[in-house]
Amino acid sequence: MNFKQFLIRAELVKNEEIQKDYFVSWFHSPDISKFTKPGQFVMMESGQYLLRPFSIYEIEKECAGFLYRVIGGGTGFLSRLRPNERVLIHGPLGKGFNFSGNKSKPILIVAGGIGIATFPLVARSAFESGYKIKTLYGARSNNDLVCIDQMKKYGDIEIITDDGSSGQKGFVTELLTNELNKNKEQDIFVCGPTPMLKSVIKACNEFNVTAQVSFEEYMACGYGVCMSCVIKSGDKYVRTCIEGPVMRSNAINF
Amino acid sequence: MQLLETKVGNTTFKNPVFLASGTCGVAGRELAPYFNLNELGGIVTKSLSIKPRTGNPTPRVIEIPGCGMLNSIGLQNPGIEYFVKEELPFLKEQNATSVVNIVGETLDDYIQAVDYIKNRNEFAAIELNLSCPNVESGLDFSQDPKKAFTVVSEIKKITKIPVWAKLSPNVTDITQIAKGCIDAGIDALSLINTVIGLAINKWTKKPVLPRVSGGYSGPAIKPIALRMVWETYKKFPNTPIIGIGGIHNADDAIEFLLCGATCIQIGTANFVNPKASIEIISGLEDYCRKTKLSSITELTGQAHLQNQKTVQLAH
Ligand SMILES: Cc1cc2nc3c(=O)[nH]c(=O)nc-3n(C[C@H](O)[C@H](O)[C@H](O)COP(=O)(O)OP(=O)(O)OC[C@H]3O[C@@H](n4cnc5c(N)ncnc54)[C@H](O)[C@@H]3O)c2cc1C
Ligand SMILES: Cc1cc2nc3c(=O)[nH]c(=O)nc-3n(C[C@H](O)[C@H](O)[C@H](O)COP(=O)(O)O)c2cc1C
Ligand code: FES
């Protein structure tokens, strides 16, 4: 069996508040760091009853980093962890993004809100493999933009905010439409809140292109045993923690 | 005899620890990477119906902080035929003991599903899910002793495989339903399924789950389950009980055994720790050694005895 998932009590190395309410937690987790593929996630003990799903944001040597916005009990708990404290981490889990193998076809990243958290590792891996990358990034406001300098290292970035406090005013789908009008031959990687995913998929359908979309459904187990994280594909519900979180937009009826 | 070896009726199990239906995928495959499935007493399959079921719309789960979770999966399952063709061979390959859990909306559904497997020799038992709260008709069989009697006796007529009935806690007196099953010749009772509950979203001002209510599971339901095991054991000490509800560690499991359970099933705990069940097995073994038991079966029902001696641990 192809099995590279671990259940470890990982030690916090450091907690950085990179912006108000946005944290990166680094854990010493050699196994997870070694076997993670870009776009995968972990389930993490967060002082609540259920574990919480988080994308793997970056890998640095033997450490894995997780970027999150504090929105509730679990993310609050993680943000207050101190170095040397341990939490149970289960992962890496799920299927990540697929690189086409065709290096002349650029990768277009479309991120909404905290959906950006999954992309630094994706962009770095793609960049190191020789792909050309461009990022379209939408957020609520100036205060919710993170990772911009990092993403700039790997390619161009265009920003749009709901309130116009940074970049253009509007939604990221508008940037995508412009981009597709210029060039449809791009591999589109998407992650963001559900309403944004819906409108991005709609746009892709209109242009007759397929995107790889990372879904963030509610996950109770993260490894396929509970059937909570499902999404409709044809007439069936499939588990996004196993078939995804990254799935092809044409496989999903949203 | 091995320390943890246990019998339910005439069937011997390696130990009393099972994975509960619906908390280990269709039949435990996803747990195989974490331990050998044959280390368990057994695996109870997801509830299987004669036809596949798509299940309920999402969201299907909501956490109840500190207490557990509510679910409304709606018995999504690939159907009994798919299970036998696609999952059963894997269980056999792993040398795992399996209990097949069957669900239906009508008596005929139960009969047809059991008919499909009635002559197979791979199953240690059939567990009838009389109690799923997430489908229109799901609770009928576990809220009316006569209906419970009917379904159990019809199933007992068609198969020699031992039959367990999984009961709902959502009744006034669970022992009446138990009696219906016992009169029909049930081999064991699985207690309990989830407790009906509800959660409201204060922003949308609506129930979180599209079907309004869901099944409550996890640590908060342990005392409810223990009391139901207690009452049932007190009235029917000769019917084996499989204790289920909020079991997360060996201490929880021991409580159930002392209360009257012969075996136990691990449910929601699998979500937060895929290794919960095998950690419980080694915890039980530890307890037996520390308390100098020659067999775990000695624990069953001990809490009902009058002159209990407190265990003095040798330090
Ligand atoms: C595959 C995947 C990857 C994710 N990656 C990231 C990430 O990298 N960074 C980040 O900030 N967030 C990420 N999330 C969302 C993250 O899981 C939630 O922010 C987190 O669970 C909130 O927990 P809480 O206890 O702080 O908040 P709560 O008060 O419990 O919940 C607040 C909101 O968070 C969401 N949520 C809560 N529990 C879950 C759960 N078990 N599964 C999915 N959503 C949940 C719900 O929408 C809920 O309304 C990801 C989700 C998924 C499914
Ligand atoms: C997500 C989920 C799905 C379940 N599905 C089934 C099922 O298909 N059939 C069944 O008999 N019980 C089902 N159950 C009930 C469990 O088997 C168990 O009886 C219940 O959860 C109480 O135990 P616990 O607190 O240890 O989880 C399900 C429980 C959960 C949480
Ligand atoms: S989260 Fe449990 S099956 Fe996907």
CSV table of C-alpha atoms in Angstrom, one decimal, chain B:
chain,number,residue,atom,x,y,z
B,1,MET,CA,-7.3,-18.9,26.9
B,2,GLN,CA,-5.9,-15.5,26.0
B,3,LEU,CA,-6.3,-12.6,28.5
B,4,LEU,CA,-8.5,-10.6,26.2
B,5,GLU,CA,-10.3,-13.4,24.4
B,6,THR,CA,-14.1,-12.9,24.6
B,7,LYS,CA,-17.2,-14.8,23.5
B,8,VAL,CA,-20.5,-13.5,22.2
B,9,GLY,CA,-22.8,-16.4,22.2
B,10,ASN,CA,-20.8,-19.2,20.6
B,11,THR,CA,-18.5,-16.9,18.7
B,12,THR,CA,-15.0,-16.3,20.0
B,13,PHE,CA,-13.3,-13.0,19.4
B,14,LYS,CA,-9.6,-12.2,19.9
B,15,ASN,CA,-10.5,-9.3,22.1
B,16,PRO,CA,-13.6,-7.2,22.9
B,17,VAL,CA,-12.7,-4.2,20.9
B,18,PHE,CA,-14.6,-3.4,17.6
B,19,LEU,CA,-14.8,-0.5,15.3
B,20,ALA,CA,-18.3,1.0,15.2
B,21,SER,CA,-20.4,1.2,12.1
B,22,GLY,CA,-20.0,4.4,10.1
B,23,THR,CA,-16.8,5.5,11.8
B,24,CYS,CA,-14.4,3.4,9.9
B,25,GLY,CA,-15.3,4.1,6.2
B,26,VAL,CA,-17.2,1.2,4.5
B,27,ALA,CA,-15.2,-1.5,6.2
B,28,GLY,CA,-12.0,-0.2,7.8
B,29,ARG,CA,-9.8,0.0,4.7
B,30,GLU,CA,-8.6,3.5,5.6
B,31,LEU,CA,-7.4,2.3,9.0
B,32,ALA,CA,-5.2,-0.4,7.6
B,33,PRO,CA,-2.1,1.8,7.3
B,34,TYR,CA,-2.1,2.5,11.0
B,35,PHE,CA,-2.3,-1.1,12.4
B,36,ASN,CA,-3.2,-4.6,11.4
B,37,LEU,CA,-6.9,-4.9,11.1
B,38,ASN,CA,-6.7,-8.4,12.5
B,39,GLU,CA,-5.5,-7.0,15.8
B,40,LEU,CA,-9.1,-5.9,16.5
B,41,GLY,CA,-11.9,-8.0,17.9
B,42,GLY,CA,-13.7,-7.0,14.8
B,43,ILE,CA,-14.8,-4.4,12.3
B,44,VAL,CA,-18.4,-3.4,11.9
B,45,THR,CA,-19.2,-2.3,8.4
B,46,LYS,CA,-20.9,0.9,7.5
B,47,SER,CA,-24.7,0.3,7.5
B,48,LEU,CA,-25.4,-1.3,4.1
B,49,SER,CA,-28.7,-1.3,2.3
B,50,ILE,CA,-29.9,-3.4,-0.5
B,51,LYS,CA,-29.5,-0.4,-2.9
B,52,PRO,CA,-26.8,2.2,-2.7
B,53,ARG,CA,-27.7,5.4,-0.9
B,54,THR,CA,-26.4,8.8,-1.8
B,55,GLY,CA,-26.8,10.3,1.6
B,56,ASN,CA,-27.7,13.8,2.8
B,57,PRO,CA,-26.7,17.2,1.6
B,58,THR,CA,-23.9,19.1,3.4
B,59,PRO,CA,-23.0,20.3,5.9
B,60,ARG,CA,-23.3,16.9,7.4
B,61,VAL,CA,-21.3,17.4,10.6
B,62,ILE,CA,-20.9,20.0,13.3
B,63,GLU,CA,-18.7,19.9,16.3
B,64,ILE,CA,-20.2,20.5,19.7
B,65,PRO,CA,-17.2,22.0,21.5
B,66,GLY,CA,-15.8,19.9,24.2
B,67,CYS,CA,-18.6,17.3,23.9
B,68,GLY,CA,-18.5,15.6,20.6
B,69,MET,CA,-20.3,16.2,17.3
B,70,LEU,CA,-23.6,16.0,15.5
B,71,ASN,CA,-23.9,14.1,12.2
B,72,SER,CA,-26.4,13.7,9.5
B,73,ILE,CA,-24.6,11.6,6.9
B,74,GLY,CA,-27.9,9.9,5.9
B,75,LEU,CA,-26.5,6.4,5.6
B,76,GLN,CA,-24.5,7.1,2.4
B,77,ASN,CA,-23.3,3.6,1.4
B,78,PRO,CA,-22.4,1.7,-1.8
B,79,GLY,CA,-24.9,-1.1,-1.2
B,80,ILE,CA,-24.5,-4.7,0.1
B,81,GLU,CA,-23.5,-6.1,-3.3
B,82,TYR,CA,-20.7,-3.6,-3.8
B,83,PHE,CA,-19.4,-4.3,-0.3
B,84,VAL,CA,-19.3,-8.0,-0.9
B,85,LYS,CA,-17.5,-7.7,-4.2
B,86,GLU,CA,-15.1,-4.8,-3.5
B,87,GLU,CA,-14.5,-4.6,0.2
B,88,LEU,CA,-15.0,-8.0,1.6
B,89,PRO,CA,-12.0,-9.5,-0.3
B,90,PHE,CA,-9.8,-6.9,1.3
B,91,LEU,CA,-11.0,-7.7,4.8
B,92,LYS,CA,-10.3,-11.4,4.1
B,93,GLU,CA,-6.9,-10.6,2.8
B,94,GLN,CA,-6.2,-8.8,6.0
B,95,ASN,CA,-7.5,-11.7,8.0
B,96,ALA,CA,-9.8,-9.3,9.8
B,97,THR,CA,-13.0,-10.3,11.6
B,98,SER,CA,-16.1,-8.6,10.3
B,99,VAL,CA,-19.6,-7.9,11.4
B,100,VAL,CA,-21.8,-6.8,8.6
B,101,ASN,CA,-24.2,-4.0,9.6
B,102,ILE,CA,-27.5,-3.9,7.7
B,103,VAL,CA,-30.1,-1.1,7.4
B,104,GLY,CA,-33.4,-0.8,5.6
B,105,GLU,CA,-36.4,1.5,5.4
B,106,THR,CA,-38.9,-1.4,5.3
B,107,LEU,CA,-38.9,-5.0,6.6
B,108,ASP,CA,-38.5,-6.2,3.1
B,109,ASP,CA,-35.3,-4.1,2.7
B,110,TYR,CA,-33.7,-5.9,5.7
B,111,ILE,CA,-34.8,-9.3,4.4
B,112,GLN,CA,-33.4,-8.7,0.9
B,113,ALA,CA,-30.1,-7.4,2.2
B,114,VAL,CA,-29.6,-10.3,4.6
B,115,ASP,CA,-30.8,-12.7,1.9
B,116,TYR,CA,-27.8,-11.6,-0.2
B,117,ILE,CA,-25.3,-12.7,2.4
B,118,LYS,CA,-27.2,-15.2,4.5
B,119,ASN,CA,-25.2,-18.2,3.4
B,120,ARG,CA,-21.7,-16.7,3.5
B,121,ASN,CA,-19.3,-17.9,6.2
B,122,GLU,CA,-17.1,-14.8,6.4
B,123,PHE,CA,-19.2,-12.8,8.9
B,124,ALA,CA,-18.9,-13.2,12.7
B,125,ALA,CA,-22.3,-11.6,13.0
B,126,ILE,CA,-25.0,-9.5,11.3
B,127,GLU,CA,-25.7,-6.3,13.1
B,128,LEU,CA,-29.1,-4.9,12.3
B,129,ASN,CA,-29.1,-1.1,12.5
B,130,LEU,CA,-32.7,-0.6,13.8
B,131,SER,CA,-31.9,2.9,14.8
B,132,CYS,CA,-30.5,5.4,12.4
B,133,PRO,CA,-32.0,8.8,13.1
B,134,ASN,CA,-31.1,10.3,9.8
B,135,VAL,CA,-33.6,8.8,7.4
B,136,GLU,CA,-37.3,9.3,7.3
B,137,SER,CA,-38.4,5.9,8.6
B,138,GLY,CA,-35.2,5.0,10.4
B,139,LEU,CA,-36.4,5.0,14.0
B,140,ASP,CA,-39.5,2.9,13.5
B,141,PHE,CA,-37.9,-0.4,14.2
B,142,SER,CA,-36.1,0.7,17.3
B,143,GLN,CA,-39.0,2.6,18.9
B,144,ASP,CA,-41.6,-0.1,18.8
B,145,PRO,CA,-41.0,-3.4,20.5
B,146,LYS,CA,-43.4,-5.2,18.2
B,147,LYS,CA,-41.6,-3.9,15.1
B,148,ALA,CA,-38.3,-4.8,16.6
B,149,PHE,CA,-39.6,-8.3,17.3
B,150,THR,CA,-40.9,-8.7,13.7
B,151,VAL,CA,-37.7,-7.7,12.0
B,152,VAL,CA,-35.4,-9.7,14.2
B,153,SER,CA,-37.6,-12.9,14.0
B,154,GLU,CA,-37.9,-12.6,10.2
B,155,ILE,CA,-34.1,-12.3,9.9
B,156,LYS,CA,-33.4,-15.1,12.4
B,157,LYS,CA,-35.6,-17.3,10.1
B,158,ILE,CA,-33.4,-16.8,7.1
B,159,THR,CA,-29.8,-17.0,8.4
B,160,LYS,CA,-27.7,-19.0,10.7
B,161,ILE,CA,-25.2,-16.1,11.2
B,162,PRO,CA,-25.6,-14.7,14.7
B,163,VAL,CA,-27.7,-11.6,14.7
B,164,TRP,CA,-27.1,-8.5,16.8
B,165,ALA,CA,-29.5,-5.6,17.1
B,166,LYS,CA,-28.3,-2.1,17.4
B,167,LEU,CA,-30.7,0.0,19.4
B,168,SER,CA,-31.5,3.7,19.6
B,169,PRO,CA,-31.2,5.6,22.9
B,170,ASN,CA,-34.1,7.8,21.7
B,171,VAL,CA,-36.8,5.9,23.5
B,172,THR,CA,-38.4,6.1,27.0
B,173,ASP,CA,-37.4,2.6,28.0
B,174,ILE,CA,-34.7,0.8,26.0
B,175,THR,CA,-35.3,-2.4,27.9
B,176,GLN,CA,-38.7,-2.8,26.2
B,177,ILE,CA,-37.1,-2.7,22.8
B,178,ALA,CA,-34.5,-5.1,24.0
B,179,LYS,CA,-37.2,-7.4,25.2
B,180,GLY,CA,-38.8,-7.4,21.7
B,181,CYS,CA,-35.4,-8.4,20.2
B,182,ILE,CA,-34.7,-11.0,22.9
B,183,ASP,CA,-38.2,-12.6,22.5
B,184,ALA,CA,-37.4,-12.9,18.8
B,185,GLY,CA,-34.1,-14.8,19.5
B,186,ILE,CA,-31.5,-12.0,19.2
B,187,ASP,CA,-27.9,-13.1,19.8
B,188,ALA,CA,-26.6,-9.8,21.2
B,189,LEU,CA,-27.6,-6.2,21.6
B,190,SER,CA,-25.5,-3.2,20.5
B,191,LEU,CA,-26.1,-0.2,22.7
B,192,ILE,CA,-26.2,2.6,21.7
B,193,ASN,CA,-26.6,4.4,18.4
B,194,THR,CA,-26.4,8.2,18.4
B,195,VAL,CA,-28.6,10.5,20.5
B,196,ILE,CA,-30.8,12.9,18.5
B,197,GLY,CA,-29.6,16.4,18.9
B,198,LEU,CA,-29.7,19.8,17.2
B,199,ALA,CA,-27.5,22.9,16.7
B,200,ILE,CA,-28.5,26.4,15.6
B,201,ASN,CA,-26.3,28.8,13.7
B,202,LYS,CA,-26.7,32.2,15.3
B,203,TRP,CA,-25.8,34.1,12.1
B,204,THR,CA,-28.1,32.4,9.7
B,205,LYS,CA,-30.6,31.9,12.5
B,206,LYS,CA,-31.3,28.4,11.2
B,207,PRO,CA,-30.4,24.8,12.2
B,208,VAL,CA,-26.8,24.0,11.1
B,209,LEU,CA,-27.8,20.7,9.5
B,210,PRO,CA,-30.1,20.9,6.5
B,211,ARG,CA,-32.2,18.1,7.9
B,212,VAL,CA,-32.5,20.0,11.2
B,213,SER,CA,-31.5,17.3,13.7
B,214,GLY,CA,-28.6,14.9,13.7
B,215,GLY,CA,-27.0,12.1,15.7
B,216,TYR,CA,-25.0,13.2,18.7
B,217,SER,CA,-21.9,11.2,19.4
B,218,GLY,CA,-18.6,11.4,21.3
B,219,PRO,CA,-17.6,12.0,25.0
B,220,ALA,CA,-20.9,13.6,26.0
B,221,ILE,CA,-23.0,10.5,25.3
B,222,LYS,CA,-20.9,8.1,27.4
B,223,PRO,CA,-23.0,8.5,30.6
B,224,ILE,CA,-26.2,8.0,28.6
B,225,ALA,CA,-24.9,4.8,27.0
B,226,LEU,CA,-23.6,3.5,30.3
B,227,ARG,CA,-26.9,3.9,31.9
B,228,MET,CA,-28.7,2.1,29.0
B,229,VAL,CA,-26.2,-0.8,29.2
B,230,TRP,CA,-26.7,-0.9,33.0
B,231,GLU,CA,-30.5,-1.1,32.7
B,232,THR,CA,-30.5,-3.7,30.0
B,233,TYR,CA,-27.9,-5.9,31.7
B,234,LYS,CA,-29.9,-5.7,35.0
B,235,LYS,CA,-33.0,-7.0,33.3
B,236,PHE,CA,-31.4,-9.4,30.8
B,237,PRO,CA,-28.1,-10.6,32.2
B,238,ASN,CA,-27.9,-13.5,29.8
B,239,THR,CA,-28.0,-11.5,26.6
B,240,PRO,CA,-24.6,-10.3,25.5
B,241,ILE,CA,-24.3,-6.5,25.2
B,242,ILE,CA,-22.0,-4.6,22.9
B,243,GLY,CA,-21.4,-1.2,24.6
B,244,ILE,CA,-21.0,1.8,22.3
B,245,GLY,CA,-21.0,5.6,23.0
B,246,GLY,CA,-18.1,8.0,23.7
B,247,ILE,CA,-15.4,5.4,24.3
B,248,HIS,CA,-12.0,7.1,23.8
B,249,ASN,CA,-9.7,5.2,26.0
B,250,ALA,CA,-9.3,2.0,28.0
B,251,ASP,CA,-10.8,3.6,31.1
B,252,ASP,CA,-14.0,4.3,29.2
B,253,ALA,CA,-14.0,0.8,27.9
B,254,ILE,CA,-13.6,-0.7,31.4
B,255,GLU,CA,-16.6,1.3,32.6
B,256,PHE,CA,-18.7,-0.3,29.9
B,257,LEU,CA,-17.5,-3.8,30.7
B,258,LEU,CA,-18.2,-3.4,34.4
B,259,CYS,CA,-21.6,-2.0,33.6
B,260,GLY,CA,-22.5,-5.2,31.8
B,261,ALA,CA,-21.0,-5.1,28.3
B,262,THR,CA,-19.2,-8.1,26.8
B,263,CYS,CA,-17.6,-6.2,24.0
B,264,ILE,CA,-17.3,-2.5,23.1
B,265,GLN,CA,-17.2,-0.5,19.9
B,266,ILE,CA,-15.1,2.5,19.2
B,267,GLY,CA,-16.9,5.2,17.1
B,268,THR,CA,-16.2,8.9,16.9
B,269,ALA,CA,-12.8,8.4,18.7
B,270,ASN,CA,-11.5,7.0,15.4
B,271,PHE,CA,-11.9,10.5,13.9
B,272,VAL,CA,-9.6,12.2,16.4
B,273,ASN,CA,-7.2,9.3,16.6
B,274,PRO,CA,-7.0,6.6,14.0
B,275,LYS,CA,-5.1,4.4,16.5
B,276,ALA,CA,-7.7,4.8,19.4
B,277,SER,CA,-8.9,1.2,19.1
B,278,ILE,CA,-5.5,-0.5,19.3
B,279,GLU,CA,-4.4,1.9,22.1
B,280,ILE,CA,-7.6,0.7,24.0
B,281,ILE,CA,-6.7,-2.9,23.4
B,282,SER,CA,-3.3,-2.5,24.9
B,283,GLY,CA,-4.8,-0.4,27.8
B,284,LEU,CA,-7.2,-3.2,28.5
B,285,GLU,CA,-4.4,-5.7,28.6
B,286,ASP,CA,-2.5,-3.5,31.0
B,287,TYR,CA,-5.5,-3.3,33.3
B,288,CYS,CA,-5.9,-7.0,33.3
B,289,ARG,CA,-2.3,-7.5,34.3
B,290,LYS,CA,-2.3,-4.8,36.9
B,291,THR,CA,-5.4,-6.2,38.5
B,292,LYS,CA,-4.4,-9.8,38.1
B,293,LEU,CA,-7.4,-10.9,36.1
B,294,SER,CA,-7.0,-14.2,34.3
B,295,SER,CA,-9.6,-13.1,31.7
B,296,ILE,CA,-11.2,-9.8,30.7
B,297,THR,CA,-14.5,-11.6,30.7
B,298,GLU,CA,-14.5,-11.5,34.5
B,299,LEU,CA,-15.2,-7.8,34.3
B,300,THR,CA,-18.6,-8.0,32.6
B,301,GLY,CA,-21.3,-6.8,34.9
B,302,GLN,CA,-19.2,-6.6,38.0
B,303,ALA,CA,-20.5,-3.2,38.9
B,304,HIS,CA,-23.8,-4.8,39.7
B,305,LEU,CA,-22.4,-7.1,42.4
B,306,GLN,CA,-23.0,-6.2,46.0
B,307,ASN,CA,-19.7,-6.8,47.7
B,308,GLN,CA,-17.2,-5.3,45.4
B,309,LYS,CA,-13.6,-5.2,46.5
B,310,THR,CA,-11.7,-2.2,45.5
B,311,VAL,CA,-8.6,-3.1,43.5
B,312,GLN,CA,-5.4,-2.5,45.4
B,313,LEU,CA,-2.6,-1.8,42.9
B,314,ALA,CA,0.8,-3.3,43.8
B,315,HIS,CA,3.3,-0.5,43.7
